[in-house]
Amino acid sequence: MPDVVNFTGLGLGLVLSLFTGPTDGTAQWILSHISGSAPPVPVLSIADAVLGAAIGSGLLWLVSEAYFRLRGREGMGLGDVKMMLMAGAFLGIKRTLLTIFTGSLLGSILGLMFMLARRKKSDYELPFGTFLGMAANARGFFRHAGRQLVSVAFGDTIIDPADLT
């Protein structure tokens, strides 16, 4: 994905976070422990967006860098890192981590099926960003199921039970 799309999306995610509520409560937990009280909702919302962007892109960058140092060759490009920077601004930390997990799972399953069907070797390069994009879109389309999964997996307490019906 072009940088202009990723960075414009990041900017939009940060700006739009000012007009929505906090996504997962992580920023509320962190900031209330730092300041001793809960900051205003717009501060929590933008903090959730910034933390989601930083954690999502930072995690992928760390994996990419570790792979490069261990194998001596690039295993993942920075396009995936920049894409998760943008997606994390919209999703928050918990949903960004869930997106990375789901994208990795999709990539593993579909990639293995593709390699077996096409008789490719195990060093065949698959575009990870495609699977991350599918996972992020699935998060948007299956919002309620995703919320239930996040609630069970991470103990999300910000969920409004009325949203689950």
Short mmCIF file of N, CA and C in Angstrom, two decimals:
data_model
loop_
_atom_site.label_atom_id
_atom_site.label_comp_id
_atom_site.label_asym_id
_atom_site.label_seq_id
_atom_site.Cartn_x
_atom_site.Cartn_y
_atom_site.Cartn_z
N MET A 1 0.85 -1.16 0.00
CA MET A 1 0.00 0.00 0.00
C MET A 1 0.90 1.24 0.00
N PRO A 2 0.57 2.23 -0.80
CA PRO A 2 1.42 3.43 -0.85
C PRO A 2 1.48 4.17 0.49
N ASP A 3 2.62 4.81 0.74
CA ASP A 3 2.80 5.56 1.98
C ASP A 3 1.73 6.63 2.16
N VAL A 4 1.31 7.25 1.06
CA VAL A 4 0.31 8.31 1.18
C VAL A 4 -0.99 7.75 1.75
N VAL A 5 -1.35 6.53 1.41
CA VAL A 5 -2.56 5.91 1.96
C VAL A 5 -2.36 5.59 3.44
N ASN A 6 -1.23 5.00 3.76
CA ASN A 6 -0.97 4.63 5.16
C ASN A 6 -0.91 5.85 6.08
N PHE A 7 -0.18 6.86 5.67
CA PHE A 7 -0.01 8.02 6.55
C PHE A 7 -1.26 8.91 6.59
N THR A 8 -1.99 8.97 5.47
CA THR A 8 -3.26 9.70 5.49
C THR A 8 -4.25 8.96 6.39
N GLY A 9 -4.27 7.64 6.28
CA GLY A 9 -5.13 6.82 7.14
C GLY A 9 -4.77 6.98 8.60
N LEU A 10 -3.48 7.04 8.91
CA LEU A 10 -3.05 7.27 10.29
C LEU A 10 -3.58 8.60 10.80
N GLY A 11 -3.41 9.64 10.00
CA GLY A 11 -3.91 10.96 10.39
C GLY A 11 -5.41 10.96 10.60
N LEU A 12 -6.14 10.32 9.68
CA LEU A 12 -7.60 10.24 9.83
C LEU A 12 -7.98 9.46 11.08
N GLY A 13 -7.29 8.37 11.35
CA GLY A 13 -7.57 7.59 12.55
C GLY A 13 -7.37 8.39 13.81
N LEU A 14 -6.31 9.17 13.85
CA LEU A 14 -6.04 9.99 15.03
C LEU A 14 -7.08 11.10 15.19
N VAL A 15 -7.42 11.75 14.08
CA VAL A 15 -8.42 12.84 14.14
C VAL A 15 -9.79 12.29 14.50
N LEU A 16 -10.18 11.20 13.85
CA LEU A 16 -11.50 10.63 14.13
C LEU A 16 -11.60 10.09 15.56
N SER A 17 -10.48 9.70 16.14
CA SER A 17 -10.52 9.20 17.52
C SER A 17 -10.98 10.28 18.50
N LEU A 18 -10.80 11.54 18.12
CA LEU A 18 -11.25 12.64 18.99
C LEU A 18 -12.77 12.71 19.07
N PHE A 19 -13.46 12.13 18.08
CA PHE A 19 -14.91 12.20 18.01
C PHE A 19 -15.60 10.89 18.41
N THR A 20 -14.82 9.91 18.83
CA THR A 20 -15.38 8.63 19.26
C THR A 20 -14.94 8.36 20.69
N GLY A 21 -15.56 7.39 21.29
CA GLY A 21 -15.15 7.00 22.64
C GLY A 21 -13.91 6.14 22.60
N PRO A 22 -13.29 5.93 23.74
CA PRO A 22 -12.12 5.04 23.80
C PRO A 22 -12.47 3.65 23.28
N THR A 23 -11.53 3.02 22.59
CA THR A 23 -11.84 1.75 21.95
C THR A 23 -11.74 0.55 22.88
N ASP A 24 -10.80 0.54 23.80
CA ASP A 24 -10.68 -0.68 24.60
C ASP A 24 -10.31 -0.48 26.07
N GLY A 25 -10.08 0.71 26.50
CA GLY A 25 -9.82 0.95 27.92
C GLY A 25 -8.38 0.84 28.36
N THR A 26 -7.49 0.46 27.47
CA THR A 26 -6.09 0.32 27.84
C THR A 26 -5.49 1.67 28.22
N ALA A 27 -5.78 2.68 27.42
CA ALA A 27 -5.25 4.01 27.71
C ALA A 27 -5.80 4.52 29.03
N GLN A 28 -7.07 4.22 29.31
CA GLN A 28 -7.66 4.64 30.58
C GLN A 28 -6.91 4.02 31.74
N TRP A 29 -6.60 2.75 31.64
CA TRP A 29 -5.88 2.06 32.70
C TRP A 29 -4.48 2.66 32.89
N ILE A 30 -3.76 2.87 31.78
CA ILE A 30 -2.40 3.41 31.85
C ILE A 30 -2.41 4.84 32.40
N LEU A 31 -3.25 5.70 31.80
CA LEU A 31 -3.24 7.11 32.20
C LEU A 31 -3.77 7.32 33.61
N SER A 32 -4.72 6.51 34.05
CA SER A 32 -5.22 6.67 35.42
C SER A 32 -4.17 6.22 36.43
N HIS A 33 -3.32 5.27 36.07
CA HIS A 33 -2.23 4.87 36.96
C HIS A 33 -1.12 5.91 37.00
N ILE A 34 -0.92 6.61 35.89
CA ILE A 34 0.11 7.65 35.85
C ILE A 34 -0.35 8.91 36.57
N SER A 35 -1.59 9.35 36.27
CA SER A 35 -2.05 10.63 36.82
C SER A 35 -2.87 10.49 38.10
N GLY A 36 -3.32 9.31 38.41
CA GLY A 36 -4.11 9.10 39.62
C GLY A 36 -5.60 9.33 39.42
N SER A 37 -6.00 9.86 38.26
CA SER A 37 -7.42 10.05 37.96
C SER A 37 -7.63 9.83 36.47
N ALA A 38 -8.89 9.63 36.09
CA ALA A 38 -9.20 9.38 34.69
C ALA A 38 -9.19 10.70 33.90
N PRO A 39 -8.41 10.78 32.83
CA PRO A 39 -8.39 11.98 31.99
C PRO A 39 -9.70 12.13 31.22
N PRO A 40 -9.92 13.27 30.57
CA PRO A 40 -11.13 13.46 29.76
C PRO A 40 -11.21 12.45 28.62
N VAL A 41 -12.44 12.18 28.17
CA VAL A 41 -12.68 11.18 27.13
C VAL A 41 -11.88 11.45 25.84
N PRO A 42 -11.81 12.69 25.33
CA PRO A 42 -11.01 12.89 24.10
C PRO A 42 -9.53 12.51 24.28
N VAL A 43 -8.99 12.76 25.46
CA VAL A 43 -7.60 12.38 25.73
C VAL A 43 -7.46 10.86 25.72
N LEU A 44 -8.42 10.17 26.33
CA LEU A 44 -8.40 8.71 26.33
C LEU A 44 -8.53 8.15 24.92
N SER A 45 -9.40 8.75 24.13
CA SER A 45 -9.62 8.27 22.77
C SER A 45 -8.38 8.40 21.91
N ILE A 46 -7.74 9.55 21.95
CA ILE A 46 -6.54 9.73 21.13
C ILE A 46 -5.38 8.89 21.69
N ALA A 47 -5.33 8.72 23.00
CA ALA A 47 -4.30 7.86 23.58
C ALA A 47 -4.48 6.41 23.14
N ASP A 48 -5.74 5.93 23.09
CA ASP A 48 -6.01 4.58 22.58
C ASP A 48 -5.55 4.45 21.13
N ALA A 49 -5.81 5.48 20.32
CA ALA A 49 -5.41 5.45 18.91
C ALA A 49 -3.89 5.44 18.77
N VAL A 50 -3.22 6.29 19.51
CA VAL A 50 -1.76 6.37 19.45
C VAL A 50 -1.12 5.07 19.93
N LEU A 51 -1.64 4.54 21.04
CA LEU A 51 -1.09 3.28 21.56
C LEU A 51 -1.33 2.13 20.60
N GLY A 52 -2.52 2.06 20.00
CA GLY A 52 -2.81 1.01 19.02
C GLY A 52 -1.87 1.08 17.83
N ALA A 53 -1.64 2.29 17.33
CA ALA A 53 -0.74 2.48 16.20
C ALA A 53 0.69 2.09 16.58
N ALA A 54 1.14 2.54 17.74
CA ALA A 54 2.51 2.28 18.17
C ALA A 54 2.75 0.79 18.44
N ILE A 55 1.82 0.16 19.13
CA ILE A 55 1.99 -1.26 19.47
C ILE A 55 1.91 -2.13 18.21
N GLY A 56 0.93 -1.85 17.35
CA GLY A 56 0.78 -2.65 16.13
C GLY A 56 1.98 -2.56 15.21
N SER A 57 2.42 -1.35 14.94
CA SER A 57 3.57 -1.19 14.04
C SER A 57 4.86 -1.60 14.73
N GLY A 58 4.97 -1.29 16.01
CA GLY A 58 6.19 -1.65 16.75
C GLY A 58 6.39 -3.16 16.84
N LEU A 59 5.32 -3.89 17.07
CA LEU A 59 5.42 -5.35 17.16
C LEU A 59 5.87 -5.94 15.83
N LEU A 60 5.26 -5.48 14.74
CA LEU A 60 5.67 -6.01 13.43
C LEU A 60 7.09 -5.60 13.08
N TRP A 61 7.48 -4.38 13.45
CA TRP A 61 8.85 -3.96 13.19
C TRP A 61 9.84 -4.84 13.96
N LEU A 62 9.53 -5.13 15.23
CA LEU A 62 10.41 -5.99 16.04
C LEU A 62 10.54 -7.39 15.44
N VAL A 63 9.43 -7.96 14.98
CA VAL A 63 9.47 -9.28 14.36
C VAL A 63 10.30 -9.22 13.07
N SER A 64 10.09 -8.19 12.27
CA SER A 64 10.84 -8.04 11.04
C SER A 64 12.34 -7.90 11.30
N GLU A 65 12.68 -7.09 12.27
CA GLU A 65 14.10 -6.86 12.61
C GLU A 65 14.74 -8.13 13.18
N ALA A 66 14.01 -8.84 14.03
CA ALA A 66 14.54 -10.08 14.60
C ALA A 66 14.77 -11.11 13.51
N TYR A 67 13.85 -11.24 12.58
CA TYR A 67 14.00 -12.18 11.47
C TYR A 67 15.23 -11.81 10.63
N PHE A 68 15.39 -10.54 10.34
CA PHE A 68 16.53 -10.09 9.54
C PHE A 68 17.84 -10.43 10.25
N ARG A 69 17.90 -10.18 11.54
CA ARG A 69 19.14 -10.45 12.28
C ARG A 69 19.43 -11.94 12.41
N LEU A 70 18.38 -12.75 12.52
CA LEU A 70 18.57 -14.19 12.65
C LEU A 70 18.88 -14.87 11.32
N ARG A 71 18.19 -14.46 10.27
CA ARG A 71 18.32 -15.12 8.98
C ARG A 71 19.23 -14.41 7.99
N GLY A 72 19.53 -13.14 8.25
CA GLY A 72 20.39 -12.39 7.35
C GLY A 72 19.71 -11.93 6.07
N ARG A 73 18.39 -12.02 6.02
CA ARG A 73 17.63 -11.53 4.87
C ARG A 73 16.29 -11.00 5.35
N GLU A 74 15.72 -10.13 4.53
CA GLU A 74 14.45 -9.51 4.90
C GLU A 74 13.32 -10.54 4.81
N GLY A 75 12.50 -10.60 5.86
CA GLY A 75 11.37 -11.52 5.85
C GLY A 75 10.04 -10.81 5.72
N MET A 76 10.03 -9.53 6.07
CA MET A 76 8.80 -8.74 5.98
C MET A 76 9.20 -7.31 5.68
N GLY A 77 8.50 -6.74 4.74
CA GLY A 77 8.81 -5.35 4.38
C GLY A 77 8.18 -4.36 5.34
N LEU A 78 8.59 -3.12 5.22
CA LEU A 78 8.05 -2.08 6.10
C LEU A 78 6.64 -1.67 5.71
N GLY A 79 6.14 -2.11 4.56
CA GLY A 79 4.77 -1.81 4.18
C GLY A 79 3.77 -2.39 5.18
N ASP A 80 4.05 -3.59 5.66
CA ASP A 80 3.18 -4.21 6.66
C ASP A 80 3.22 -3.42 7.97
N VAL A 81 4.39 -2.94 8.33
CA VAL A 81 4.56 -2.15 9.54
C VAL A 81 3.75 -0.86 9.44
N LYS A 82 3.87 -0.20 8.29
CA LYS A 82 3.14 1.07 8.09
C LYS A 82 1.64 0.84 8.03
N MET A 83 1.22 -0.28 7.45
CA MET A 83 -0.21 -0.56 7.39
C MET A 83 -0.79 -0.78 8.79
N MET A 84 -0.04 -1.45 9.66
CA MET A 84 -0.54 -1.66 11.02
C MET A 84 -0.46 -0.37 11.84
N LEU A 85 0.41 0.54 11.46
CA LEU A 85 0.42 1.87 12.08
C LEU A 85 -0.93 2.54 11.83
N MET A 86 -1.40 2.46 10.58
CA MET A 86 -2.69 3.05 10.23
C MET A 86 -3.83 2.28 10.90
N ALA A 87 -3.86 0.97 10.79
CA ALA A 87 -4.95 0.18 11.35
C ALA A 87 -5.03 0.32 12.86
N GLY A 88 -3.88 0.36 13.51
CA GLY A 88 -3.85 0.49 14.97
C GLY A 88 -4.48 1.77 15.46
N ALA A 89 -4.39 2.84 14.66
CA ALA A 89 -5.02 4.11 15.04
C ALA A 89 -6.54 3.98 15.09
N PHE A 90 -7.09 3.12 14.28
CA PHE A 90 -8.54 2.91 14.27
C PHE A 90 -8.98 1.85 15.29
N LEU A 91 -8.11 0.88 15.57
CA LEU A 91 -8.52 -0.28 16.34
C LEU A 91 -8.19 -0.23 17.83
N GLY A 92 -7.16 0.48 18.25
CA GLY A 92 -6.72 0.41 19.64
C GLY A 92 -5.82 -0.81 19.85
N ILE A 93 -5.26 -0.92 21.05
CA ILE A 93 -4.26 -1.97 21.29
C ILE A 93 -4.84 -3.38 21.18
N LYS A 94 -5.89 -3.66 21.91
CA LYS A 94 -6.41 -5.03 21.96
C LYS A 94 -6.86 -5.53 20.59
N ARG A 95 -7.57 -4.70 19.88
CA ARG A 95 -8.07 -5.12 18.57
C ARG A 95 -6.95 -5.16 17.52
N THR A 96 -5.93 -4.35 17.71
CA THR A 96 -4.77 -4.42 16.83
C THR A 96 -4.03 -5.74 17.03
N LEU A 97 -3.84 -6.12 18.28
CA LEU A 97 -3.19 -7.41 18.55
C LEU A 97 -4.03 -8.57 18.03
N LEU A 98 -5.34 -8.46 18.18
CA LEU A 98 -6.23 -9.49 17.64
C LEU A 98 -6.14 -9.54 16.12
N THR A 99 -6.01 -8.39 15.48
CA THR A 99 -5.87 -8.33 14.02
C THR A 99 -4.56 -8.99 13.58
N ILE A 100 -3.48 -8.72 14.28
CA ILE A 100 -2.20 -9.34 13.93
C ILE A 100 -2.27 -10.85 14.11
N PHE A 101 -2.88 -11.29 15.21
CA PHE A 101 -3.03 -12.73 15.44
C PHE A 101 -3.88 -13.37 14.34
N THR A 102 -5.02 -12.75 14.03
CA THR A 102 -5.91 -13.30 13.02
C THR A 102 -5.25 -13.29 11.65
N GLY A 103 -4.54 -12.21 11.31
CA GLY A 103 -3.83 -12.14 10.04
C GLY A 103 -2.75 -13.20 9.94
N SER A 104 -2.05 -13.45 11.03
CA SER A 104 -1.02 -14.49 11.05
C SER A 104 -1.64 -15.87 10.87
N LEU A 105 -2.76 -16.09 11.54
CA LEU A 105 -3.45 -17.37 11.42
C LEU A 105 -3.97 -17.58 9.99
N LEU A 106 -4.62 -16.55 9.44
CA LEU A 106 -5.10 -16.63 8.05
C LEU A 106 -3.94 -16.88 7.09
N GLY A 107 -2.86 -16.14 7.27
CA GLY A 107 -1.70 -16.30 6.40
C GLY A 107 -1.10 -17.69 6.49
N SER A 108 -1.07 -18.24 7.69
CA SER A 108 -0.52 -19.59 7.87
C SER A 108 -1.39 -20.64 7.20
N ILE A 109 -2.68 -20.56 7.44
CA ILE A 109 -3.60 -21.57 6.89
C ILE A 109 -3.70 -21.45 5.37
N LEU A 110 -4.02 -20.25 4.89
CA LEU A 110 -4.17 -20.07 3.44
C LEU A 110 -2.84 -20.21 2.70
N GLY A 111 -1.76 -19.75 3.33
CA GLY A 111 -0.45 -19.90 2.72
C GLY A 111 -0.03 -21.35 2.58
N LEU A 112 -0.30 -22.15 3.60
CA LEU A 112 0.02 -23.57 3.55
C LEU A 112 -0.81 -24.26 2.46
N MET A 113 -2.10 -23.90 2.40
CA MET A 113 -2.96 -24.49 1.36
C MET A 113 -2.45 -24.11 -0.04
N PHE A 114 -2.06 -22.85 -0.21
CA PHE A 114 -1.55 -22.39 -1.50
C PHE A 114 -0.26 -23.11 -1.86
N MET A 115 0.64 -23.23 -0.90
CA MET A 115 1.92 -23.88 -1.18
C MET A 115 1.72 -25.36 -1.53
N LEU A 116 0.79 -26.01 -0.85
CA LEU A 116 0.53 -27.41 -1.16
C LEU A 116 -0.13 -27.56 -2.52
N ALA A 117 -1.08 -26.69 -2.83
CA ALA A 117 -1.78 -26.77 -4.11
C ALA A 117 -0.86 -26.43 -5.28
N ARG A 118 0.03 -25.48 -5.11
CA ARG A 118 0.94 -25.04 -6.18
C ARG A 118 2.31 -25.70 -6.11
N ARG A 119 2.49 -26.57 -5.11
CA ARG A 119 3.76 -27.28 -4.90
C ARG A 119 4.94 -26.30 -4.78
N LYS A 120 4.75 -25.29 -3.93
CA LYS A 120 5.81 -24.30 -3.69
C LYS A 120 6.67 -24.77 -2.52
N LYS A 121 7.89 -24.26 -2.49
CA LYS A 121 8.80 -24.60 -1.40
C LYS A 121 8.45 -23.80 -0.15
N SER A 122 9.01 -24.21 0.98
CA SER A 122 8.68 -23.55 2.26
C SER A 122 9.25 -22.14 2.35
N ASP A 123 10.15 -21.75 1.47
CA ASP A 123 10.68 -20.38 1.50
C ASP A 123 9.92 -19.45 0.55
N TYR A 124 8.77 -19.90 0.07
CA TYR A 124 7.94 -19.07 -0.81
C TYR A 124 7.44 -17.85 -0.04
N GLU A 125 7.54 -16.68 -0.65
CA GLU A 125 7.15 -15.43 0.01
C GLU A 125 5.69 -15.10 -0.25
N LEU A 126 4.94 -14.95 0.83
CA LEU A 126 3.53 -14.55 0.74
C LEU A 126 3.39 -13.11 1.21
N PRO A 127 2.50 -12.33 0.61
CA PRO A 127 2.28 -10.95 1.05
C PRO A 127 1.47 -10.92 2.35
N PHE A 128 2.13 -10.69 3.47
CA PHE A 128 1.49 -10.69 4.78
C PHE A 128 0.46 -9.58 4.91
N GLY A 129 0.69 -8.45 4.25
CA GLY A 129 -0.24 -7.33 4.33
C GLY A 129 -1.64 -7.69 3.86
N THR A 130 -1.73 -8.59 2.90
CA THR A 130 -3.04 -9.04 2.42
C THR A 130 -3.83 -9.68 3.55
N PHE A 131 -3.17 -10.51 4.32
CA PHE A 131 -3.84 -11.21 5.42
C PHE A 131 -4.13 -10.25 6.58
N LEU A 132 -3.24 -9.31 6.81
CA LEU A 132 -3.52 -8.30 7.84
C LEU A 132 -4.73 -7.45 7.45
N GLY A 133 -4.80 -7.09 6.17
CA GLY A 133 -5.94 -6.31 5.68
C GLY A 133 -7.24 -7.08 5.80
N MET A 134 -7.21 -8.37 5.47
CA MET A 134 -8.41 -9.20 5.60
C MET A 134 -8.84 -9.29 7.07
N ALA A 135 -7.87 -9.43 7.95
CA ALA A 135 -8.20 -9.53 9.38
C ALA A 135 -8.76 -8.22 9.91
N ALA A 136 -8.19 -7.09 9.49
CA ALA A 136 -8.69 -5.79 9.94
C ALA A 136 -10.10 -5.55 9.41
N ASN A 137 -10.36 -5.92 8.16
CA ASN A 137 -11.70 -5.78 7.60
C ASN A 137 -12.69 -6.70 8.29
N ALA A 138 -12.27 -7.91 8.58
CA ALA A 138 -13.15 -8.85 9.30
C ALA A 138 -13.50 -8.28 10.67
N ARG A 139 -12.57 -7.62 11.28
CA ARG A 139 -12.83 -6.98 12.58
C ARG A 139 -13.93 -5.93 12.45
N GLY A 140 -13.94 -5.21 11.34
CA GLY A 140 -14.98 -4.21 11.12
C GLY A 140 -16.33 -4.83 10.80
N PHE A 141 -16.33 -5.87 9.97
CA PHE A 141 -17.59 -6.47 9.55
C PHE A 141 -18.22 -7.36 10.62
N PHE A 142 -17.40 -8.02 11.40
CA PHE A 142 -17.89 -8.92 12.44
C PHE A 142 -17.64 -8.30 13.81
N ARG A 143 -18.08 -7.08 13.96
CA ARG A 143 -17.82 -6.26 15.14
C ARG A 143 -18.26 -6.94 16.44
N HIS A 144 -19.48 -7.46 16.45
CA HIS A 144 -20.01 -8.02 17.69
C HIS A 144 -19.29 -9.31 18.07
N ALA A 145 -19.05 -10.16 17.09
CA ALA A 145 -18.32 -11.40 17.38
C ALA A 145 -16.91 -11.08 17.83
N GLY A 146 -16.30 -10.08 17.21
CA GLY A 146 -14.96 -9.66 17.61
C GLY A 146 -14.95 -9.12 19.02
N ARG A 147 -15.96 -8.36 19.37
CA ARG A 147 -16.04 -7.83 20.73
C ARG A 147 -16.17 -8.95 21.76
N GLN A 148 -16.98 -9.95 21.44
CA GLN A 148 -17.12 -11.07 22.37
C GLN A 148 -15.81 -11.81 22.52
N LEU A 149 -15.10 -12.01 21.40
CA LEU A 149 -13.82 -12.70 21.45
C LEU A 149 -12.80 -11.90 22.25
N VAL A 150 -12.73 -10.59 22.02
CA VAL A 150 -11.82 -9.74 22.76
C VAL A 150 -12.18 -9.76 24.25
N SER A 151 -13.47 -9.72 24.55
CA SER A 151 -13.91 -9.73 25.93
C SER A 151 -13.46 -10.99 26.65
N VAL A 152 -13.61 -12.12 25.98
CA VAL A 152 -13.20 -13.39 26.58
C VAL A 152 -11.68 -13.48 26.68
N ALA A 153 -10.99 -13.09 25.59
CA ALA A 153 -9.54 -13.24 25.54
C ALA A 153 -8.80 -12.27 26.44
N PHE A 154 -9.26 -11.01 26.51
CA PHE A 154 -8.50 -9.98 27.19
C PHE A 154 -9.21 -9.39 28.40
N GLY A 155 -10.41 -9.86 28.73
CA GLY A 155 -11.13 -9.31 29.87
C GLY A 155 -11.56 -7.88 29.65
N ASP A 156 -12.06 -7.57 28.45
CA ASP A 156 -12.50 -6.21 28.08
C ASP A 156 -13.71 -5.82 28.90
N THR A 157 -13.60 -4.74 29.70
CA THR A 157 -14.71 -4.33 30.55
C THR A 157 -15.43 -3.10 30.04
N ILE A 158 -15.02 -2.55 28.92
CA ILE A 158 -15.62 -1.34 28.37
C ILE A 158 -16.83 -1.66 27.49
N ILE A 159 -17.04 -2.93 27.16
CA ILE A 159 -18.12 -3.32 26.25
C ILE A 159 -19.48 -3.05 26.86
N ASP A 160 -20.34 -2.41 26.09
CA ASP A 160 -21.72 -2.19 26.48
C ASP A 160 -22.52 -3.44 26.11
N PRO A 161 -23.13 -4.11 27.09
CA PRO A 161 -23.87 -5.36 26.78
C PRO A 161 -24.97 -5.13 25.74
N ALA A 162 -25.50 -3.93 25.61
CA ALA A 162 -26.53 -3.66 24.61
C ALA A 162 -25.97 -3.81 23.19
N ASP A 163 -24.66 -3.60 23.01
CA ASP A 163 -24.05 -3.73 21.69
C ASP A 163 -23.98 -5.19 21.23
N LEU A 164 -24.10 -6.13 22.16
CA LEU A 164 -23.93 -7.52 21.82
C LEU A 164 -25.23 -8.20 21.40
N THR A 165 -26.33 -7.49 21.48
CA THR A 165 -27.62 -8.11 21.13
C THR A 165 -27.94 -7.91 19.68
#
